[in-house]
């Protein structure tokens, strides 16, 4: 079966449960845009290319549905979220196959992403029932002071191509639990799994107008409409820092609330007292999950002099064994890069490093003429002036940098405009606390290479973002606080 046939089969399956596009408010347009499989270049689908005027209509629908949705009880909203969770779990195979077709990641990773997406929906189905207010002891006997929480209103959400299912769930599940309505635009490279999830959401019973999906190739025009339309009260975006800056500027006229998860440049530090096998495992996770295409990917691996050779040897040995290719073949651990620009960037990073004296320990080249595959690569003798030490690569390239002084490596790790994720391996407790507190990042992985969880607050500081997703904090981002002062008592 070709991939296109596989995709058609799976889309047909999910279609049995509701017409994906129409159910989610997608309108037909004369213009269409293509979606390709990055592994093969095959055309997977041609979707309606919605324009700014279609986005305005979707916002009107979301606004019209707002009062009724917010007026339901928490339990009623929670019940619908539970049903959506169950439908996602029931259709994990279909959703994962669609995801692998349009994004390229190995099927096992796609399944794990769908489970992660379902976990966000489950978490917020539970949290919906715990939106508590506050009573405050009043300074005089004739008054009572209270705080209630209310939904922000219509939310404009923009999701990225690297996690096209879990980012949808991570944004809209808390928004729906809080009582907000949504207009969401998925990345143009990976809109199909979002369409399938919206179709399942309609089946779960979300009322007309609560969830609105925008298929569009012109992300700028959609972003501009979402940011300038006064009916949208909040923008939630995951993507590059550059686009985040633009959306922030565009939202500032109306002082909209924003939650942004932006770029990173994660350091991964291995100290002399680390368990080296565990550090190698962690570095493989932190660097090569999703082919290195995550905002929290380890981008700079610092290794202390005493364990530099041992770590580099063992790490390169493991990386040599990682197989690259079509995500549907079970032995492949790494799929394609998303497009030719991503391939060109990783090649430029390798070239620049080699010219400046780095050593390629394994990999270093693109694979084949078709697709956008790149060999998993380890580079040693890396120094701070190389592009790989300064810019986010977003691909399967691991640069290793040697260091002597623990205090100096903390300064180097913090010497960036980004502050999303950092990792380190050490066993001395005093050191663990010193480093965990000194790293200027929103998230720090200590003796682990993976930390994303629906139960924990995901997000960055500095130019890596504003707000948090996941956990009870993720719900607060979709709630307004209202102070009530009752006098004359
Ligand atoms: C990302 O936002 O790129 C990482 C998502 C995750 O690890 O859940």
Short mmCIF file of C-alpha atoms and ligand atoms in Angstrom, two decimals:
data_model
loop_
_atom_site.label_atom_id
_atom_site.label_comp_id
_atom_site.label_asym_id
_atom_site.label_seq_id
_atom_site.Cartn_x
_atom_site.Cartn_y
_atom_site.Cartn_z
CA UNK A 1 0.00 0.00 0.00
CA UNK A 2 1.41 3.43 -0.90
CA UNK A 3 1.41 6.14 1.73
CA UNK A 4 -1.30 8.02 -0.10
CA UNK A 5 -3.51 4.94 -0.03
CA UNK A 6 -2.75 4.52 3.68
CA UNK A 7 -3.70 8.12 4.33
CA UNK A 8 -6.91 7.82 2.34
CA UNK A 9 -7.87 4.70 4.28
CA UNK A 10 -7.30 6.41 7.60
CA UNK A 11 -9.03 9.63 6.62
CA UNK A 12 -11.98 7.56 5.41
CA UNK A 13 -12.09 5.86 8.80
CA UNK A 14 -12.20 9.10 10.72
CA UNK A 15 -14.69 10.50 8.19
CA UNK A 16 -17.15 7.80 9.14
CA UNK A 17 -17.54 9.72 12.39
CA UNK A 18 -18.38 13.06 10.87
CA UNK A 19 -17.29 15.09 7.89
CA UNK A 20 -13.98 16.50 9.07
CA UNK A 21 -13.96 19.77 7.23
CA UNK A 22 -17.61 20.77 7.41
CA UNK A 23 -17.94 19.68 11.05
CA UNK A 24 -15.16 22.02 12.07
CA UNK A 25 -16.47 25.00 10.13
CA UNK A 26 -14.05 24.85 7.19
CA UNK A 27 -15.63 26.52 4.17
CA UNK A 28 -15.13 25.59 0.51
CA UNK A 29 -13.03 28.04 -1.49
CA UNK A 30 -12.12 28.26 -5.17
CA UNK A 31 -8.41 28.35 -4.27
CA UNK A 32 -6.84 25.25 -2.71
CA UNK A 33 -3.40 24.50 -1.27
CA UNK A 34 -1.48 21.22 -1.41
CA UNK A 35 -0.30 19.05 1.50
CA UNK A 36 2.69 16.81 0.73
CA UNK A 37 4.31 13.83 2.39
CA UNK A 38 7.85 15.01 3.31
CA UNK A 39 9.21 11.44 3.02
CA UNK A 40 8.21 10.98 -0.61
CA UNK A 41 7.04 14.34 -1.89
CA UNK A 42 3.67 12.67 -2.71
CA UNK A 43 0.61 14.92 -2.86
CA UNK A 44 -1.65 13.91 0.05
CA UNK A 45 -4.52 16.39 -0.22
CA UNK A 46 -5.60 19.73 -1.63
CA UNK A 47 -7.47 21.75 0.97
CA UNK A 48 -9.66 24.87 0.78
CA UNK A 49 -7.42 27.92 1.14
CA UNK A 50 -9.41 30.18 3.47
CA UNK A 51 -8.87 33.94 3.33
CA UNK A 52 -9.01 36.72 5.97
CA UNK A 53 -12.76 37.22 5.30
CA UNK A 54 -13.37 33.52 6.09
CA UNK A 55 -11.40 33.93 9.31
CA UNK A 56 -13.61 36.91 10.25
CA UNK A 57 -16.71 34.74 9.75
CA UNK A 58 -15.20 31.97 11.91
CA UNK A 59 -14.53 34.57 14.63
CA UNK A 60 -18.18 35.71 14.39
CA UNK A 61 -19.32 32.09 14.86
CA UNK A 62 -17.01 31.66 17.87
CA UNK A 63 -18.30 34.91 19.35
CA UNK A 64 -21.93 33.89 18.83
CA UNK A 65 -21.32 30.55 20.61
CA UNK A 66 -19.42 32.13 23.51
CA UNK A 67 -22.18 32.92 26.02
CA UNK A 68 -23.93 29.59 25.68
CA UNK A 69 -20.67 27.60 26.06
CA UNK A 70 -19.53 29.66 29.04
CA UNK A 71 -23.02 29.28 30.55
CA UNK A 72 -22.85 25.48 30.76
CA UNK A 73 -21.87 23.97 34.07
CA UNK A 74 -18.27 22.88 34.55
CA UNK A 75 -19.50 19.28 34.70
CA UNK A 76 -21.26 19.61 31.31
CA UNK A 77 -18.10 20.94 29.68
CA UNK A 78 -16.03 18.27 31.39
CA UNK A 79 -18.32 15.47 30.12
CA UNK A 80 -17.87 16.58 26.51
CA UNK A 81 -14.08 16.76 26.97
CA UNK A 82 -14.12 13.22 28.39
CA UNK A 83 -16.01 11.97 25.33
CA UNK A 84 -13.47 13.69 23.05
CA UNK A 85 -10.63 12.07 24.99
CA UNK A 86 -12.20 8.63 24.49
CA UNK A 87 -12.69 9.18 20.75
CA UNK A 88 -9.04 10.22 20.35
CA UNK A 89 -7.95 7.07 22.21
CA UNK A 90 -10.29 4.90 20.09
CA UNK A 91 -8.84 6.35 16.87
CA UNK A 92 -5.18 6.41 17.84
CA UNK A 93 -4.12 4.26 14.85
CA UNK A 94 -5.91 6.41 12.29
CA UNK A 95 -4.71 9.66 13.81
CA UNK A 96 -1.11 8.44 14.09
CA UNK A 97 -1.06 7.26 10.46
CA UNK A 98 -2.35 10.63 9.25
CA UNK A 99 0.29 12.36 11.36
CA UNK A 100 3.13 10.22 9.98
CA UNK A 101 1.93 10.78 6.40
CA UNK A 102 1.88 14.56 6.64
CA UNK A 103 4.78 15.20 9.05
CA UNK A 104 7.04 12.19 8.52
CA UNK A 105 7.81 11.18 12.13
CA UNK A 106 8.10 7.44 12.87
CA UNK A 107 4.73 5.80 13.51
CA UNK A 108 5.68 4.83 17.09
CA UNK A 109 6.44 8.49 17.85
CA UNK A 110 3.22 9.54 16.16
CA UNK A 111 1.27 7.16 18.41
CA UNK A 112 3.05 8.49 21.45
CA UNK A 113 2.12 12.04 20.35
CA UNK A 114 -1.55 11.10 19.97
CA UNK A 115 -1.50 9.55 23.47
CA UNK A 116 0.07 12.75 24.76
CA UNK A 117 -2.67 14.79 23.01
CA UNK A 118 -5.34 12.57 24.64
CA UNK A 119 -3.64 13.04 28.02
CA UNK A 120 -4.05 16.85 27.75
CA UNK A 121 -7.74 16.44 26.99
CA UNK A 122 -8.16 14.06 29.96
CA UNK A 123 -6.26 16.41 32.28
CA UNK A 124 -8.42 19.41 31.39
CA UNK A 125 -11.63 17.34 31.53
CA UNK A 126 -10.65 16.87 35.18
CA UNK A 127 -9.44 20.45 35.77
CA UNK A 128 -12.67 21.92 34.32
CA UNK A 129 -14.34 21.01 37.64
CA UNK A 130 -11.75 22.82 39.74
CA UNK A 131 -11.96 26.42 38.60
CA UNK A 132 -12.16 27.87 42.10
CA UNK A 133 -12.54 31.45 43.21
CA UNK A 134 -11.58 33.04 46.53
CA UNK A 135 -13.09 34.81 49.50
CA UNK A 136 -10.96 37.48 51.14
CA UNK A 137 -11.34 38.65 54.79
CA UNK A 138 -12.70 42.19 54.44
CA UNK A 139 -11.15 45.17 56.29
CA UNK A 140 -14.64 46.26 57.53
CA UNK A 141 -17.68 44.33 58.82
CA UNK A 142 -20.14 45.78 56.26
CA UNK A 143 -18.33 44.32 53.26
CA UNK A 144 -17.57 40.94 51.68
CA UNK A 145 -14.75 40.55 49.13
CA UNK A 146 -14.68 37.74 46.58
CA UNK A 147 -12.80 36.71 43.45
CA UNK A 148 -14.48 34.73 40.66
CA UNK A 149 -12.84 33.28 37.52
CA UNK A 150 -14.43 33.69 34.10
CA UNK A 151 -13.41 32.63 30.58
CA UNK A 152 -11.25 35.06 28.59
CA UNK A 153 -13.60 34.81 25.56
CA UNK A 154 -12.79 33.97 21.95
CA UNK A 155 -9.27 32.53 21.56
CA UNK A 156 -7.25 32.67 18.33
CA UNK A 157 -4.78 29.75 18.30
CA UNK A 158 -1.94 29.01 15.87
CA UNK A 159 -0.21 25.62 16.07
CA UNK A 160 3.10 24.37 14.57
CA UNK A 161 3.97 21.49 12.23
CA UNK A 162 6.38 19.63 14.56
CA UNK A 163 3.69 18.40 17.00
CA UNK A 164 0.53 18.88 14.94
CA UNK A 165 -1.73 16.88 17.28
CA UNK A 166 -0.45 17.46 20.82
CA UNK A 167 -0.10 21.22 20.34
CA UNK A 168 -3.74 21.40 19.23
CA UNK A 169 -4.86 19.53 22.37
CA UNK A 170 -2.49 21.47 24.64
CA UNK A 171 -4.06 24.77 23.55
CA UNK A 172 -7.70 24.00 23.05
CA UNK A 173 -8.41 21.56 25.90
CA UNK A 174 -7.69 24.15 28.65
CA UNK A 175 -9.45 26.88 26.66
CA UNK A 176 -12.59 24.72 26.31
CA UNK A 177 -12.46 23.67 29.96
CA UNK A 178 -12.32 27.35 30.96
CA UNK A 179 -15.40 28.12 28.82
CA UNK A 180 -13.66 29.85 25.89
CA UNK A 181 -14.50 29.32 22.21
CA UNK A 182 -11.75 28.79 19.62
CA UNK A 183 -10.60 29.69 16.13
CA UNK A 184 -7.53 27.58 15.34
CA UNK A 185 -5.16 27.59 12.39
CA UNK A 186 -2.86 24.56 12.12
CA UNK A 187 0.43 24.81 10.21
CA UNK A 188 -0.11 24.62 6.47
CA UNK A 189 2.29 21.64 6.18
CA UNK A 190 0.31 19.52 8.70
CA UNK A 191 -3.39 20.42 8.76
CA UNK A 192 -4.85 16.93 8.31
CA UNK A 193 -4.49 15.51 11.81
CA UNK A 194 -5.91 18.75 13.24
CA UNK A 195 -8.91 18.31 10.90
CA UNK A 196 -9.40 14.74 12.12
CA UNK A 197 -9.20 15.84 15.77
CA UNK A 198 -11.74 18.61 15.18
CA UNK A 199 -14.03 16.09 13.45
CA UNK A 200 -13.84 13.83 16.51
CA UNK A 201 -14.48 16.84 18.76
CA UNK A 202 -17.73 17.60 16.92
CA UNK A 203 -18.74 13.96 17.35
CA UNK A 204 -18.01 14.28 21.07
CA UNK A 205 -20.72 16.94 21.24
CA UNK A 206 -19.06 20.37 21.29
CA UNK A 207 -21.84 22.70 20.11
CA UNK A 208 -21.79 24.50 16.75
CA UNK A 209 -19.40 27.48 16.75
CA UNK A 210 -17.36 26.45 19.81
CA UNK A 211 -14.52 25.03 17.70
CA UNK A 212 -13.59 26.60 14.37
CA UNK A 213 -10.80 25.36 12.13
CA UNK A 214 -9.01 27.48 9.54
CA UNK A 215 -7.25 25.79 6.65
CA UNK A 216 -5.03 28.40 4.99
CA UNK A 217 -1.68 28.75 3.27
CA UNK A 218 -1.24 32.44 4.13
CA UNK A 219 -0.35 32.32 7.83
CA UNK A 220 0.41 36.07 7.90
CA UNK A 221 -3.08 37.05 6.76
CA UNK A 222 -4.73 34.72 9.29
CA UNK A 223 -2.48 35.96 12.11
CA UNK A 224 -3.25 39.58 11.22
CA UNK A 225 -7.03 38.99 11.27
CA UNK A 226 -6.86 37.11 14.59
CA UNK A 227 -4.75 39.86 16.17
CA UNK A 228 -6.73 42.82 14.82
CA UNK A 229 -10.30 41.51 15.20
CA UNK A 230 -11.70 42.98 18.45
CA UNK A 231 -13.86 39.92 19.10
CA UNK A 232 -10.71 37.82 19.70
CA UNK A 233 -9.60 38.37 23.30
CA UNK A 234 -6.55 36.14 23.40
CA UNK A 235 -3.86 34.79 21.07
CA UNK A 236 -2.13 31.49 21.79
CA UNK A 237 0.81 30.69 19.52
CA UNK A 238 3.56 28.09 19.29
CA UNK A 239 6.31 28.76 16.76
CA UNK A 240 9.36 30.90 16.12
CA UNK A 241 10.41 33.88 18.24
CA UNK A 242 10.39 36.02 15.08
CA UNK A 243 6.71 35.30 14.35
CA UNK A 244 5.93 35.67 18.07
CA UNK A 245 7.34 39.21 18.00
CA UNK A 246 5.15 40.08 15.00
CA UNK A 247 1.98 38.68 16.61
CA UNK A 248 2.79 40.51 19.85
CA UNK A 249 3.12 43.81 17.96
CA UNK A 250 -0.13 43.17 16.07
CA UNK A 251 -2.00 42.30 19.30
CA UNK A 252 -0.72 45.30 21.22
CA UNK A 253 -3.21 47.83 19.78
CA UNK A 254 -6.04 46.03 21.53
CA UNK A 255 -3.97 44.87 24.55
CA UNK A 256 -4.97 41.27 23.88
CA UNK A 257 -3.88 38.56 26.25
CA UNK A 258 -1.18 36.31 24.82
CA UNK A 259 0.38 32.91 25.52
CA UNK A 260 3.45 32.23 23.41
CA UNK A 261 5.74 29.21 23.27
CA UNK A 262 8.66 30.28 21.09
CA UNK A 263 12.18 29.25 20.05
CA UNK A 264 14.86 27.69 22.24
CA UNK A 265 18.58 27.02 22.29
CA UNK A 266 18.70 24.33 24.97
CA UNK A 267 21.99 23.52 26.70
CA UNK A 268 22.55 19.91 27.80
CA UNK A 269 25.35 19.73 30.39
CA UNK A 270 27.18 16.58 31.49
CA UNK A 271 29.27 17.05 34.65
CA UNK A 272 32.17 14.81 35.74
CA UNK A 273 30.04 13.20 38.46
CA UNK A 274 27.22 12.17 36.07
CA UNK A 275 26.13 8.60 35.36
CA UNK A 276 27.50 8.51 31.79
CA UNK A 277 25.24 5.77 30.42
CA UNK A 278 22.19 7.61 31.73
CA UNK A 279 23.53 10.87 30.24
CA UNK A 280 23.98 9.20 26.83
CA UNK A 281 20.39 7.88 26.97
CA UNK A 282 19.13 11.31 27.97
CA UNK A 283 21.09 13.06 25.21
CA UNK A 284 19.68 10.67 22.59
CA UNK A 285 16.16 11.52 23.80
CA UNK A 286 16.75 15.24 24.14
CA UNK A 287 18.51 15.57 20.79
CA UNK A 288 16.95 13.01 18.43
CA UNK A 289 13.28 12.80 19.49
CA UNK A 290 11.21 14.03 16.55
CA UNK A 291 14.44 14.12 14.51
CA UNK A 292 15.69 17.04 16.59
CA UNK A 293 12.70 19.13 15.48
CA UNK A 294 11.41 20.24 18.88
CA UNK A 295 11.68 23.60 20.62
CA UNK A 296 13.16 21.78 23.62
CA UNK A 297 15.78 19.80 21.64
CA UNK A 298 19.27 19.81 23.15
CA UNK A 299 21.06 22.27 20.89
CA UNK A 300 24.44 22.57 22.66
CA UNK A 301 25.90 19.57 24.50
CA UNK A 302 28.53 20.70 27.06
CA UNK A 303 30.66 17.91 28.54
CA UNK A 304 33.16 18.36 31.37
CA UNK A 305 36.81 17.54 30.53
CA UNK A 306 37.07 14.44 32.77
CA UNK A 307 34.27 12.58 30.89
CA UNK A 308 34.46 14.29 27.49
CA UNK A 309 36.10 11.40 25.59
CA UNK A 310 34.05 8.67 27.24
CA UNK A 311 30.76 10.48 26.67
CA UNK A 312 31.61 11.46 23.05
CA UNK A 313 32.61 7.87 22.16
CA UNK A 314 29.54 6.22 23.66
CA UNK A 315 27.17 8.87 22.34
CA UNK A 316 28.54 8.72 18.77
CA UNK A 317 28.36 4.92 18.90
CA UNK A 318 24.63 5.07 19.77
CA UNK A 319 23.93 7.74 17.15
CA UNK A 320 25.57 5.64 14.39
CA UNK A 321 22.93 2.96 15.07
CA UNK A 322 19.93 5.28 14.60
CA UNK A 323 18.17 4.39 11.36
CA UNK A 324 16.71 7.09 9.17
CA UNK A 325 13.90 6.79 6.62
CA UNK A 326 10.20 6.43 6.00
CA UNK A 327 8.23 6.69 9.25
CA UNK A 328 6.08 3.69 8.38
CA UNK A 329 9.07 1.29 8.51
CA UNK A 330 9.29 0.07 12.12
CA UNK A 331 13.12 0.12 12.37
CA UNK A 332 13.43 3.78 11.49
CA UNK A 333 14.00 6.03 14.50
CA UNK A 334 14.26 9.27 12.53
CA UNK A 335 12.07 10.55 9.70
CA UNK A 336 12.62 13.35 7.19
CA UNK A 337 13.15 17.02 7.95
CA UNK A 338 10.00 18.99 7.30
CA UNK A 339 11.23 20.72 4.10
CA UNK A 340 14.19 21.72 1.95
CA UNK A 341 14.82 24.91 3.97
CA UNK A 342 15.37 22.81 7.09
CA UNK A 343 17.77 20.60 5.14
CA UNK A 344 19.71 23.63 3.85
CA UNK A 345 20.01 25.06 7.39
CA UNK A 346 21.48 21.90 8.90
CA UNK A 347 23.94 21.58 6.00
CA UNK A 348 25.01 25.19 6.50
CA UNK A 349 25.58 24.54 10.24
CA UNK A 350 27.76 21.51 9.49
CA UNK A 351 29.77 23.37 6.79
CA UNK A 352 30.36 26.36 9.03
CA UNK A 353 31.52 24.16 11.93
CA UNK A 354 33.89 22.11 9.77
CA UNK A 355 35.41 25.26 8.23
CA UNK A 356 36.06 26.58 11.74
CA UNK A 357 37.81 23.38 12.87
CA UNK A 358 35.13 20.98 14.19
CA UNK A 359 35.35 17.21 13.65
CA UNK A 360 32.42 15.22 12.24
CA UNK A 361 32.27 11.99 14.32
CA UNK A 362 29.36 10.49 12.40
CA UNK A 363 26.82 11.56 9.79
CA UNK A 364 27.11 15.03 8.28
CA UNK A 365 25.33 14.58 4.95
CA UNK A 366 21.87 14.47 3.37
CA UNK A 367 20.59 11.04 2.36
CA UNK A 368 19.35 10.33 -1.18
CA UNK A 369 17.91 12.69 -3.73
CA UNK A 370 14.25 12.17 -2.76
CA UNK A 371 12.75 13.36 0.49
CA UNK A 372 14.52 15.53 3.06
CA UNK A 373 16.51 12.99 5.07
CA UNK A 374 19.71 13.90 6.91
CA UNK A 375 22.15 11.56 8.66
CA UNK A 376 22.08 11.73 12.48
CA UNK A 377 25.25 13.71 13.13
CA UNK A 378 27.69 14.20 15.99
CA UNK A 379 30.31 16.95 15.84
CA UNK A 380 33.10 17.43 18.39
CA UNK A 381 35.72 20.15 18.95
CA UNK A 382 32.93 22.68 18.76
CA UNK A 383 33.62 26.23 19.97
CA UNK A 384 31.33 29.15 20.83
CA UNK A 385 31.96 31.09 17.59
CA UNK A 386 30.37 28.40 15.42
CA UNK A 387 26.78 28.86 14.20
CA UNK A 388 25.71 25.54 15.78
CA UNK A 389 26.69 26.89 19.20
CA UNK A 390 24.54 30.00 18.76
CA UNK A 391 21.48 29.19 16.62
CA UNK A 392 18.69 26.65 16.99
CA UNK A 393 19.43 23.93 14.37
CA UNK A 394 16.04 22.12 14.51
CA UNK A 395 17.43 18.89 13.10
CA UNK A 396 19.44 15.74 13.96
CA UNK A 397 22.76 17.48 14.57
CA UNK A 398 24.49 17.18 17.98
CA UNK A 399 27.45 19.52 18.68
CA UNK A 400 29.65 18.60 21.67
CA UNK A 401 31.54 21.34 23.49
CA UNK A 402 34.20 20.60 26.12
CA UNK A 403 34.35 22.61 29.35
CA UNK A 404 36.51 22.68 32.52
CA UNK A 405 34.88 25.05 34.99
CA UNK A 406 31.29 24.40 36.24
CA UNK A 407 30.64 28.09 36.95
CA UNK A 408 31.81 29.07 33.48
CA UNK A 409 29.50 26.52 31.81
CA UNK A 410 26.51 27.98 33.65
CA UNK A 411 27.42 31.43 32.30
CA UNK A 412 27.76 30.01 28.77
CA UNK A 413 24.48 28.10 29.04
CA UNK A 414 22.70 31.32 30.06
CA UNK A 415 24.38 33.47 27.41
CA UNK A 416 21.45 33.46 24.95
CA UNK A 417 18.26 35.42 24.31
CA UNK A 418 16.32 32.16 24.78
CA UNK A 419 15.13 30.54 28.01
CA UNK A 420 12.89 27.58 27.21
CA UNK A 421 14.52 24.29 28.31
CA UNK A 422 17.87 23.20 29.76
CA UNK A 423 19.14 19.78 30.86
CA UNK A 424 21.99 18.60 33.03
CA UNK A 425 23.38 15.36 34.42
CA UNK A 426 25.15 15.30 37.82
CA UNK A 427 24.96 13.30 41.03
CA UNK A 428 26.33 15.61 43.72
CA UNK A 429 23.27 17.05 45.48
CA UNK A 430 24.87 20.38 46.24
CA UNK A 431 25.76 20.77 42.57
CA UNK A 432 22.29 19.65 41.46
CA UNK A 433 20.66 22.46 43.47
CA UNK A 434 23.25 25.09 42.49
CA UNK A 435 22.87 24.38 38.75
CA UNK A 436 19.07 23.91 38.79
CA UNK A 437 18.65 27.32 40.44
CA UNK A 438 21.27 29.11 38.34
CA UNK A 439 20.01 28.08 34.88
CA UNK A 440 17.84 30.88 33.44
CA UNK A 441 15.20 28.68 31.81
CA UNK A 442 11.48 27.99 32.22
CA UNK A 443 12.13 24.23 32.42
CA UNK A 444 15.14 22.27 33.64
CA UNK A 445 15.55 18.52 33.16
CA UNK A 446 17.77 17.04 35.90
CA UNK A 447 19.13 13.59 35.02
CA UNK A 448 16.44 13.22 32.35
CA UNK A 449 16.25 14.06 28.66
CA UNK A 450 12.49 14.39 28.50
CA UNK A 451 10.13 16.47 30.60
CA UNK A 452 6.99 17.31 28.64
CA UNK A 453 3.88 16.22 30.58
CA UNK A 454 0.25 17.29 30.76
CA UNK A 455 0.68 17.56 34.56
CA UNK A 456 3.53 20.12 34.43
CA UNK A 457 3.82 23.77 33.31
CA UNK A 458 5.51 23.89 29.88
CA UNK A 459 6.90 27.26 28.75
CA UNK A 460 9.83 29.61 28.61
CA UNK A 461 11.27 32.86 29.90
CA UNK A 462 13.27 35.61 28.11
CA UNK A 463 12.52 35.52 24.34
CA UNK A 464 11.23 31.92 24.51
CA UNK A 465 7.73 32.94 25.45
CA UNK A 466 5.06 34.08 27.85
CA UNK A 467 2.61 31.92 29.81
CA UNK A 468 2.49 28.19 30.47
CA UNK A 469 0.70 25.22 28.91
CA UNK A 470 -0.28 22.07 30.78
CA UNK A 471 -0.97 21.65 34.53
CA UNK A 472 -3.37 23.85 36.51
CA UNK A 473 -1.29 26.88 35.42
CA UNK A 474 -2.24 26.23 31.78
CA UNK A 475 -5.90 26.71 32.71
CA UNK A 476 -5.24 30.08 34.38
CA UNK A 477 -4.00 31.40 31.03
CA UNK A 478 -7.60 31.16 29.71
CA UNK A 479 -9.30 32.70 32.74
CA UNK A 480 -9.91 36.29 33.84
CA UNK A 481 -10.02 37.16 37.51
CA UNK A 482 -12.95 39.31 38.64
CA UNK A 483 -13.04 40.98 42.05
CA UNK A 484 -16.51 41.39 43.60
CA UNK A 485 -16.96 43.85 46.45
CA UNK A 486 -20.32 43.59 48.26
CA UNK A 487 -21.04 46.62 50.42
CA UNK A 488 -23.86 47.77 52.74
CA UNK A 489 -24.05 44.46 54.65
C1 LIG B 1 7.92 21.56 21.38
O1 LIG B 1 7.08 22.43 21.66
O2 LIG B 1 8.62 21.67 20.38
C2 LIG B 1 8.09 20.36 22.27
C3 LIG B 1 6.80 19.78 22.61
C4 LIG B 1 6.92 18.69 23.64
O3 LIG B 1 8.01 18.25 23.98
O4 LIG B 1 5.85 18.31 24.12
#
